[in-house]
Structures are given as C-alpha cells and as structure tokens.
Amino acid sequence: MSHEPFETLAAIYAVGALDGDELTQFEAHLPTCPACEAAVRDAEETLARAVLTAPPQAPPAAAREALMRRVTERRDVRSRAWLRWAAATLVAAGAAAVFAGTWVAVRYEARLGQMAREMAAAKEALREELSLDRRAVELLRDPTTRVVDLRGRDGAAAANGRMIWNAAGGGHLLATGLPPAPPGKTYALWAIARGTPRPVGLFAVDANGRGGHRVAADTARDAVQGFVVTLEPEGGAPAPTGPIVLTSTR
Amino acid sequence: MRLPCHRGASLIVDGMPTPGTELIRAMAAGDHEAFTRFYDRYAPLVFPLVLRVVGERADAADVLQDVFWEAWRTAAAYDSARGTPEAWIVTRARTRAIDRVRAVRRRSETFVPALDAASAPAAPGGDVAERAGDRALVAEALARLPAPQREVIELAYYAGLTQSEIAERLEQPLGTVKTRIRLALARLRELVTLP
Ligand SMILES: [Zn+2]
C-alpha cells in the first residue's frame, strides 16, 4: 500500500468508515507500522474527547443495579481469573528474562483491550478467511488470552503467524504467506516449554498460503514459552528435524 | 479555542480524584469498589453517545451495561501507554452501540437510517431553539464543525455508515468523503486539544 495517505486512512478507520480492500489492507498494515498505529490512537483520543464535550446524562438507575449485581455474582469466578492472569504474567515475565525479549506477546497482551474494539471486524474476517470457530473469538474475550506473533524464517521470510493462546483454553494458530509444503512434507507446530519443543499438531496451507491449527489445552504440562513452526516429513516427528519457518522467538 | 470539559466537572465530584488508570488497575485486581467508581464516573459521560447512536433509552441502557461489563472483564488488558481511559471506554461504547444498530438493521433489511436533524446541512441563521432537545445529545465539539464535515462524522461515527455508503448517500465522490473525514478529524483535534 502506498504510505502517503496514511493519515487519511487512519482517520477513516478511527471513525469506523473504512471498507472494502482498503480496510483489509489497512488492517494488515496496521500491526506492522507504528506511525499508522499512533495516528489511529491519536484519532481515537480526539474522537473520545470530542464525544465527551456533550453534556453528561445519567443512565437509568436500573442499569447500574443490574450491572453491580452481575459483577457481585461473578465475584469468585472473576478473582480466580485474575489469579490465573497474574500467574500467566509472571510466567511470561520469567520467560522474557530467560529468552531476552522474546515475548512479542507482552506487547500484544497490552493490545487486547484495544483489540476488543477490532473484534467485530476481526470476527467476521477471521471466520471467513480462516474458518475459525467461535472458540477463537471466545479466547480473545478472555483477559488471560495472549496473542503471540510469529515471524517468518529461513525459506519463508514473507510468512507471518499469530498464535491466540490461553493456557487454560488452548489456542489457535493463524499463519499467512507460507509456501505450499513440498510433496511428502507438512508443516508442524511446536509449543516450547522448559526450552523444549513439544509437537502440538500438523497443518497444511491453502493456495493463498494461509493455514490454521487449533491447539487443545493441556494444563498438566509446563507453561508454554513460545511457538515455532517447522517443515517436517508427512506424519510428523517427535522432535523438530526440518527448517524453522515461523518462530515467536527472534 | 477551548471547549468546556464536562469530564473535568465530574472528576471533581470524587474529591481527590483517583486517576481513571488507577481505577482500571484496581478493577483488574477484582476491586468492586473501583468498578463502582469507574461506572459512576464514566457511565454518565458515555451514555449520551450510546443513546445518540441507538436512539432508544432502554436499548441504550442495555448497551451501556454490556460496555461496562466488558470493561470489568478486560480491565487487565488495559495499557495506559496505549490510550487514555476515556478513549478506552468511549471507543468500546461506540463500537457496541453501532453493533446493536447494525444488528437491528440486518433484521429489517429495508431499514435506512434517516438523516436526522443534526446531520442535515444547517439552515442559515439560528436553528437552536427548535432542536433544543436534540442538541442536548450533540457533542459541542461536533456542533462547531463546518456542516459538510459534521455530516460525514455523524454518518460514520454515529450512524455506522462506511465511506462508500456515505458517498452514495450524499451523492458525492468517495474522494470528497475521505477528505471531509480527514479535515473533520483535524478540526476536532484542534477543538479538543488544550493549548
Ligand atoms: Zn503505516
């Protein structure tokens, strides 16, 4: 995409009016471009401040009561979720210390709130393009879910991946830009725990270089520190043998 | 130029106000009290927006509940480096409100949102008195935009139309709509940025 009109696109995106190919392209471009991301944020701040110049108006008291009741009822559940989140964060912090700065996820975790906003659009796009089931969307709503970026390596420099990962709920890998696996070969996804890869599934890519894979939760295992994708013989292997094509570590 | 900031007024009600970021952090830790204060501070600020988008007071109250429930649930993911609490809650409220309107629109396919008084080109001279009720819902910053810019913001941000739909609706080239949106944002930015 030509980068010249990015301020205009950011403004149109922020008011929710971008559509068609421009929307698709801009959303693909956004995570890769700090300038555009900043422009969108700036536009959102502007809109928020503009909106808040309207005189305040009290919502019906019943809404407040219903909401507070809902929150109180869910108290125990909510506290446990918080503990899980705290634990996951500590694990992530530990992993980052060991694998110096390897957790792209930390950055994306921070984006989850903002991602809720992109959910409506993402929901449909993901469903159509990657046939993701509702589960992925549910995962994204969960505050304990992290989104880990995978970068292309070796023979697949143009490849990109994203892992939506929840320690308790499992995850979804979304990969793009991968060349079709050569005959007799397949892509294999590995979860890294304690520095050791464990196989979590095989997948193929379509004609557009897109692939996806659902990973079941396995809470009995050690906390996952990252993910890699390698090219393996059909049928897979107990440990990676082929070249790494995608990795969440640098 | 400076606009009166209602947000400021509501912050003072709290006495020594806890920053919104602190409230969200406490919410992430499961603090009910913080959530109550967060709601009391921000709900009256975003309710006019939601009401303006969905139209019906009962629907708006529903959407508002969803918005704050979601804020409670995702508080841990909030990052103050990536936006103010105001933008966090307003963006969410606008999105949920538009979702509701679109869902209604899908159910009745022939429904086309009416160009309301505020988004119609302003009549020369005073139109304030006859639309006093409506005006109460219009953000003052928007009211200060030139009519063509206000119109595109109304149609996009409040009515949920895309740029192509707006172009078709206004019978204007897409490029014109794009330019108006960009200009509107730039102007709004000036209006709301404190010197
Ligand atoms: Zn850019």
Coordinates of C-alpha atoms and ligand atoms in Angstrom, one line a residue:
Chain A
M1 CA 0.0 0.0 0.0
S2 CA 1.3 3.4 -0.8
H3 CA 2.0 5.0 2.6
E4 CA 1.3 8.6 1.6
P5 CA -2.3 8.8 2.6
F6 CA -2.0 7.1 5.9
E7 CA -3.3 9.9 8.0
T8 CA -6.5 9.9 5.9
L9 CA -6.9 6.2 6.3
A10 CA -6.2 6.3 10.0
A11 CA -8.9 9.0 10.4
I12 CA -11.4 7.0 8.3
Y13 CA -10.5 3.8 10.2
A14 CA -11.0 5.5 13.6
V15 CA -14.5 6.7 12.7
G16 CA -15.3 3.1 11.6
A17 CA -15.9 4.1 8.0
L18 CA -13.1 2.3 6.2
D19 CA -14.4 -0.5 4.0
G20 CA -13.6 -2.9 1.2
D21 CA -10.0 -3.6 0.1
E22 CA -8.8 -0.5 1.9
L23 CA -10.0 -1.9 5.2
T24 CA -8.3 -5.3 4.6
Q25 CA -5.1 -3.7 3.5
F26 CA -5.0 -1.2 6.3
E27 CA -5.7 -3.8 9.0
A28 CA -2.9 -5.9 7.7
H29 CA -0.6 -2.9 7.6
L30 CA -1.5 -1.5 11.0
P31 CA 0.3 -4.0 13.3
T32 CA 3.5 -3.5 11.3
C33 CA 3.5 0.3 11.3
P34 CA 4.0 2.3 14.5
A35 CA 3.2 5.5 12.6
C36 CA -0.2 4.4 11.5
E37 CA -0.9 2.8 14.9
A38 CA -0.1 6.1 16.5
A39 CA -2.3 8.0 14.0
V40 CA -5.2 5.7 14.8
R41 CA -4.7 6.1 18.5
D42 CA -4.5 9.9 18.1
A43 CA -7.7 9.9 16.2
E44 CA -9.4 7.8 18.8
E45 CA -8.3 10.1 21.6
T46 CA -9.6 13.1 19.6
L47 CA -13.0 11.4 19.0
A48 CA -13.2 10.4 22.7
R49 CA -12.5 14.0 23.8
A50 CA -14.9 15.4 21.3
V51 CA -17.7 13.0 22.4
L52 CA -17.1 13.9 26.0
T53 CA -17.9 17.5 25.2
A54 CA -21.6 16.5 25.2
P55 CA -23.4 17.2 28.5
P56 CA -23.3 14.2 30.8
Q57 CA -26.6 12.3 31.2
A58 CA -27.4 9.8 34.0
P59 CA -28.3 6.4 32.6
P60 CA -31.3 4.6 34.2
A61 CA -30.6 3.5 37.8
A62 CA -31.8 0.0 36.9
A63 CA -28.8 -0.4 34.6
R64 CA -26.4 0.3 37.4
E65 CA -28.1 -2.1 39.8
A66 CA -28.2 -4.9 37.2
L67 CA -24.6 -4.4 36.4
M68 CA -23.4 -4.4 40.0
R69 CA -25.5 -7.5 40.8
R70 CA -23.9 -9.2 37.8
V71 CA -20.4 -8.3 39.0
T72 CA -21.1 -9.4 42.6
E73 CA -22.5 -12.8 41.5
R74 CA -19.4 -13.4 39.4
R75 CA -17.0 -12.3 42.1
D76 CA -15.4 -15.7 42.9
V77 CA -15.0 -16.6 39.2
R78 CA -13.6 -13.2 38.5
S79 CA -11.0 -13.5 41.3
R80 CA -9.8 -16.8 40.1
A81 CA -9.5 -15.4 36.6
W82 CA -7.3 -12.6 38.0
L83 CA -5.1 -15.1 39.8
R84 CA -4.7 -17.1 36.6
W85 CA -3.8 -13.9 34.7
A86 CA -1.3 -12.9 37.4
A87 CA 0.3 -16.3 37.2
A88 CA 0.5 -16.2 33.4
T89 CA 2.0 -12.8 33.6
L90 CA 4.7 -14.0 36.0
V91 CA 5.4 -16.9 33.8
A92 CA 5.7 -14.6 30.8
A93 CA 8.0 -12.3 32.7
G94 CA 10.2 -15.2 33.7
A95 CA 10.3 -16.4 30.1
A96 CA 11.2 -13.0 28.9
A97 CA 14.1 -12.8 31.3
V98 CA 15.4 -16.2 30.1
F99 CA 14.8 -15.6 26.4
A100 CA 15.7 -12.0 26.5
G101 CA 12.9 -10.1 24.9
T102 CA 11.4 -13.0 23.0
W103 CA 7.9 -12.3 24.2
V104 CA 6.3 -10.3 21.5
A105 CA 3.2 -11.4 23.4
V106 CA 3.7 -9.0 26.2
R107 CA 3.2 -6.2 23.7
Y108 CA 0.1 -7.8 22.3
E109 CA -1.3 -8.6 25.7
A110 CA -1.4 -4.9 26.2
R111 CA -3.3 -4.6 22.9
L112 CA -6.1 -6.9 24.0
G113 CA -8.2 -4.2 25.3
Q114 CA -7.8 -2.3 22.1
M115 CA -8.5 -5.5 20.2
A116 CA -11.9 -5.8 21.7
R117 CA -12.7 -2.8 19.5
E118 CA -11.4 -4.5 16.4
M119 CA -13.3 -7.7 17.4
A120 CA -16.4 -7.1 15.4
A121 CA -14.4 -6.7 12.2
A122 CA -11.9 -9.3 13.1
K123 CA -14.6 -11.8 14.0
E124 CA -16.0 -11.8 10.5
A125 CA -12.7 -11.6 8.7
L126 CA -11.3 -14.5 10.7
R127 CA -14.4 -16.6 10.2
E128 CA -14.4 -16.1 6.5
E129 CA -10.7 -16.2 5.7
L130 CA -9.5 -18.8 8.2
S131 CA -12.7 -20.7 9.1
L132 CA -12.1 -20.0 12.8
D133 CA -14.8 -21.2 15.1
R134 CA -16.4 -19.3 17.8
R135 CA -13.9 -20.6 20.2
A136 CA -11.1 -18.3 18.9
V137 CA -13.4 -15.3 19.5
E138 CA -14.2 -16.5 23.0
L139 CA -10.5 -16.9 23.6
L140 CA -9.9 -13.3 22.5
R141 CA -12.5 -12.1 25.0
D142 CA -10.7 -13.8 27.9
P143 CA -8.3 -11.5 29.6
T144 CA -5.9 -14.4 30.2
T145 CA -5.5 -14.9 26.5
R146 CA -2.3 -13.7 24.9
V147 CA -1.6 -13.1 21.2
V148 CA 1.9 -14.2 20.2
D149 CA 3.4 -13.0 16.9
L150 CA 5.4 -15.5 14.8
R151 CA 7.9 -14.2 12.3
G152 CA 9.0 -15.9 9.1
R153 CA 12.4 -17.6 9.0
D154 CA 14.7 -19.4 6.6
G155 CA 12.8 -20.2 3.3
A156 CA 9.7 -18.4 4.4
A157 CA 10.8 -14.8 5.2
A158 CA 7.5 -13.4 4.0
A159 CA 5.5 -15.7 6.3
N160 CA 3.6 -14.3 9.3
G161 CA 1.8 -16.1 12.1
R162 CA -0.2 -15.3 15.1
M163 CA -1.0 -17.6 17.9
I164 CA -4.0 -16.9 20.1
W165 CA -3.1 -18.7 23.2
N166 CA -4.8 -19.3 26.5
A167 CA -3.1 -21.7 29.0
A168 CA -6.5 -23.0 30.2
G169 CA -8.4 -22.9 26.9
G170 CA -5.9 -23.9 24.3
G171 CA -5.2 -21.8 21.2
H172 CA -5.4 -21.1 17.5
L173 CA -2.5 -20.6 15.1
L174 CA -3.2 -18.4 12.1
A175 CA -0.4 -18.4 9.5
T176 CA -0.1 -16.5 6.3
G177 CA 2.4 -16.2 3.5
L178 CA 3.7 -19.8 3.8
P179 CA 4.6 -21.5 0.5
P180 CA 2.8 -24.8 -0.1
A181 CA 4.7 -27.7 1.6
P182 CA 6.7 -29.7 -0.9
P183 CA 5.4 -33.2 -1.7
G184 CA 5.8 -35.6 1.2
K185 CA 6.2 -32.7 3.7
T186 CA 3.9 -30.9 6.1
Y187 CA 4.0 -28.0 8.5
A188 CA 4.4 -28.9 12.2
L189 CA 3.6 -26.6 15.1
W190 CA 5.6 -26.9 18.3
A191 CA 5.0 -25.4 21.7
I192 CA 8.2 -24.6 23.6
A193 CA 8.1 -25.4 27.3
R194 CA 11.2 -25.5 29.5
G195 CA 13.2 -24.8 26.4
T196 CA 12.0 -28.0 24.8
P197 CA 9.6 -28.2 21.8
R198 CA 6.7 -30.5 22.0
P199 CA 4.6 -31.4 19.0
V200 CA 1.1 -29.8 19.1
G201 CA -0.1 -30.6 15.5
L202 CA 0.4 -30.7 11.8
F203 CA -1.3 -28.4 9.3
A204 CA -1.3 -27.6 5.6
V205 CA -1.7 -24.2 3.8
D206 CA -4.2 -23.3 1.1
A207 CA -3.5 -21.9 -2.3
N208 CA -3.2 -18.4 -0.7
G209 CA -0.5 -19.5 1.7
R210 CA -2.9 -19.5 4.6
G211 CA -3.2 -22.1 7.3
G212 CA -4.5 -22.6 10.7
H213 CA -4.4 -25.0 13.5
R214 CA -6.4 -25.5 16.7
V215 CA -4.4 -26.5 19.7
A216 CA -6.1 -28.2 22.7
A217 CA -5.3 -27.0 26.2
D218 CA -3.1 -29.2 28.2
T219 CA -2.9 -27.7 31.7
A220 CA -0.9 -30.6 33.1
R221 CA 2.1 -29.5 31.0
D222 CA 4.6 -26.9 31.8
A223 CA 3.8 -23.3 30.9
V224 CA 4.3 -22.6 27.2
Q225 CA 7.1 -20.1 26.5
G226 CA 6.7 -19.8 22.7
F227 CA 5.9 -21.4 19.4
V228 CA 7.7 -22.5 16.3
V229 CA 6.6 -24.0 13.0
T230 CA 8.9 -26.3 11.1
L231 CA 8.7 -28.2 7.9
E232 CA 8.6 -32.0 8.6
P233 CA 8.0 -35.3 6.8
E234 CA 4.4 -36.2 6.4
G235 CA 3.1 -37.8 9.6
G236 CA 5.3 -35.6 11.8
A237 CA 8.2 -36.2 14.0
P238 CA 8.7 -36.5 17.8
A239 CA 11.2 -33.6 17.7
P240 CA 11.8 -30.9 15.1
T241 CA 14.0 -32.1 12.2
G242 CA 13.2 -29.7 9.4
P243 CA 13.9 -26.0 8.9
I244 CA 12.1 -23.4 11.1
V245 CA 9.7 -21.4 9.0
L246 CA 7.9 -19.4 11.8
T247 CA 9.0 -18.6 15.3
S248 CA 7.8 -16.5 18.2
T249 CA 11.4 -16.0 19.3
R250 CA 13.9 -13.8 17.5
Chain B
M1 CA -10.2 27.8 21.2
R2 CA -11.2 25.9 24.3
L3 CA -14.3 23.9 25.0
P4 CA -15.9 23.4 28.3
C5 CA -15.0 20.0 29.6
H6 CA -17.7 18.2 31.4
R7 CA -15.3 15.4 32.2
G8 CA -13.4 17.8 34.4
A9 CA -16.6 18.6 36.4
S10 CA -17.3 15.0 37.1
L11 CA -13.8 14.3 38.3
I12 CA -14.1 17.0 41.0
V13 CA -17.2 15.2 42.5
D14 CA -14.9 12.5 43.6
G15 CA -13.0 14.9 45.9
M16 CA -9.3 14.0 45.4
P17 CA -10.0 12.0 42.2
T18 CA -8.3 8.7 41.6
P19 CA -7.0 8.7 38.1
G20 CA -9.0 6.5 35.7
T21 CA -5.9 4.4 35.1
E22 CA -5.7 3.6 38.8
L23 CA -9.4 2.6 38.9
I24 CA -8.9 0.3 35.9
R25 CA -5.8 -1.3 37.5
A26 CA -7.9 -1.9 40.7
M27 CA -10.7 -3.4 38.6
A28 CA -8.2 -5.8 37.0
A29 CA -7.5 -7.0 40.5
G30 CA -11.2 -7.6 41.1
D31 CA -11.9 -4.5 43.2
H32 CA -15.7 -3.9 43.2
E33 CA -15.4 -0.5 44.8
A34 CA -13.1 0.7 42.0
F35 CA -15.6 -0.6 39.4
T36 CA -18.5 1.2 41.0
R37 CA -16.5 4.4 41.0
F38 CA -15.4 3.8 37.4
Y39 CA -19.0 3.3 36.4
D40 CA -20.3 6.3 38.3
R41 CA -17.6 8.5 36.7
Y42 CA -17.8 7.3 33.1
A43 CA -21.3 6.0 32.6
P44 CA -23.0 9.4 32.5
L45 CA -20.3 10.6 30.1
V46 CA -20.7 7.8 27.5
F47 CA -24.4 7.4 28.0
P48 CA -25.3 10.3 25.7
L49 CA -23.1 8.8 23.0
V50 CA -24.8 5.4 23.2
L51 CA -28.2 7.0 23.4
R52 CA -27.5 9.1 20.4
V53 CA -26.4 6.0 18.4
V54 CA -29.1 3.5 19.3
G55 CA -31.9 6.0 19.8
E56 CA -34.0 4.1 22.4
R57 CA -33.3 4.7 26.1
A58 CA -33.9 1.1 27.1
D59 CA -31.6 -0.2 24.3
A60 CA -29.0 2.4 25.3
A61 CA -29.1 1.2 28.9
D62 CA -28.7 -2.4 27.7
V63 CA -25.7 -1.5 25.5
L64 CA -24.2 0.5 28.4
Q65 CA -24.4 -2.5 30.6
D66 CA -22.6 -4.6 28.1
V67 CA -19.9 -2.0 27.6
F68 CA -19.1 -1.7 31.3
W69 CA -19.4 -5.5 31.9
E70 CA -16.8 -5.9 29.1
A71 CA -14.6 -3.2 30.7
W72 CA -14.7 -5.0 34.0
R73 CA -13.8 -8.3 32.4
T74 CA -11.0 -7.0 30.2
A75 CA -9.5 -4.4 32.7
A76 CA -6.3 -6.5 33.0
A77 CA -5.6 -5.9 29.3
Y78 CA -5.8 -2.2 29.5
D79 CA -2.5 -0.4 28.9
S80 CA -2.3 3.2 29.8
A81 CA 0.6 3.7 27.3
R82 CA -1.8 2.9 24.5
G83 CA -4.6 5.3 25.3
T84 CA -6.5 7.2 28.0
P85 CA -9.3 5.5 30.0
E86 CA -11.6 8.0 28.2
A87 CA -10.6 6.7 24.8
W88 CA -10.7 3.1 26.0
I89 CA -14.3 3.3 27.2
V90 CA -15.6 5.7 24.5
T91 CA -14.2 3.6 21.7
R92 CA -15.8 0.5 23.2
A93 CA -19.1 2.2 23.8
R94 CA -19.3 3.5 20.2
T95 CA -18.4 0.0 18.8
R96 CA -21.0 -1.8 20.9
A97 CA -23.7 0.8 20.1
I98 CA -23.0 0.5 16.4
D99 CA -23.1 -3.3 16.7
R100 CA -26.6 -3.0 18.2
V101 CA -27.8 -0.7 15.5
R102 CA -26.4 -2.9 12.7
A103 CA -28.0 -6.0 14.2
V104 CA -31.3 -4.2 14.2
R105 CA -30.7 -3.0 10.6
R106 CA -29.9 -6.6 9.5
R107 CA -33.2 -7.8 11.0
S108 CA -35.1 -5.3 8.8
E109 CA -33.2 -5.1 5.6
T110 CA -35.1 -2.3 4.1
F111 CA -34.3 0.0 7.1
V112 CA -32.3 3.0 6.1
P113 CA -31.3 5.4 8.9
A114 CA -32.9 8.7 8.5
L115 CA -30.7 11.7 8.0
D116 CA -31.5 13.3 11.3
A117 CA -31.8 17.0 12.0
A118 CA -28.2 17.3 13.3
S119 CA -26.6 15.7 10.3
A120 CA -28.7 17.6 7.7
P121 CA -27.0 20.8 6.4
A122 CA -27.5 23.5 8.9
A123 CA -30.1 26.1 8.0
P124 CA -28.6 29.6 7.8
G125 CA -29.4 31.5 11.0
G126 CA -30.5 30.1 14.3
D127 CA -31.8 26.5 14.4
V128 CA -31.0 26.2 18.0
A129 CA -34.4 26.7 19.6
E130 CA -36.4 24.2 17.6
R131 CA -33.9 21.4 18.1
A132 CA -33.1 22.1 21.8
G133 CA -33.9 18.5 22.8
D134 CA -31.8 17.0 20.1
R135 CA -28.9 19.4 20.8
A136 CA -28.6 18.1 24.3
L137 CA -27.2 14.9 22.8
V138 CA -24.8 16.5 20.3
A139 CA -21.3 16.9 21.4
E140 CA -20.4 20.5 21.4
A141 CA -17.2 19.9 19.6
L142 CA -19.1 18.4 16.7
A143 CA -21.6 21.2 16.6
R144 CA -18.6 23.5 15.9
L145 CA -17.6 21.7 12.7
P146 CA -18.5 23.1 9.3
A147 CA -21.7 21.4 8.2
P148 CA -20.1 19.1 5.5
Q149 CA -17.6 17.8 8.0
R150 CA -20.1 17.4 10.8
E151 CA -22.3 15.5 8.4
V152 CA -19.7 12.8 7.5
I153 CA -18.8 12.3 11.2
E154 CA -22.4 12.0 12.1
L155 CA -23.0 9.4 9.3
A156 CA -19.8 7.4 10.1
Y157 CA -19.3 7.6 13.8
Y158 CA -22.9 7.9 15.0
A159 CA -24.9 6.2 12.2
G160 CA -22.3 3.5 11.4
L161 CA -22.1 4.0 7.6
T162 CA -18.9 3.3 5.7
Q163 CA -17.2 5.7 3.5
S164 CA -18.8 4.2 0.4
E165 CA -22.2 4.2 1.9
I166 CA -21.7 7.9 2.8
A167 CA -20.6 8.7 -0.7
E168 CA -23.6 7.0 -2.1
R169 CA -25.9 8.6 0.4
L170 CA -24.6 12.1 -0.2
E171 CA -24.1 11.6 -3.9
Q172 CA -20.5 12.8 -3.5
P173 CA -17.3 11.2 -4.9
L174 CA -15.6 8.9 -2.5
G175 CA -12.5 11.1 -2.5
T176 CA -14.6 14.0 -1.3
V177 CA -15.9 12.0 1.6
K178 CA -12.4 10.8 2.5
T179 CA -11.2 14.4 2.5
R180 CA -14.1 15.6 4.6
I181 CA -13.4 12.9 7.2
R182 CA -9.7 13.8 7.4
L183 CA -10.5 17.5 7.7
A184 CA -13.1 16.8 10.3
L185 CA -10.7 14.9 12.5
A186 CA -8.0 17.5 12.1
R187 CA -10.5 20.2 13.1
L188 CA -11.8 18.2 16.1
R189 CA -8.3 17.7 17.2
E190 CA -7.8 21.5 17.3
L191 CA -11.0 21.9 19.1
V192 CA -10.3 19.4 21.9
T193 CA -6.6 20.0 22.4
L194 CA -5.9 22.2 25.2
P195 CA -3.4 25.0 24.3
Ligands
ZN1 ZN 1.7 2.9 8.1

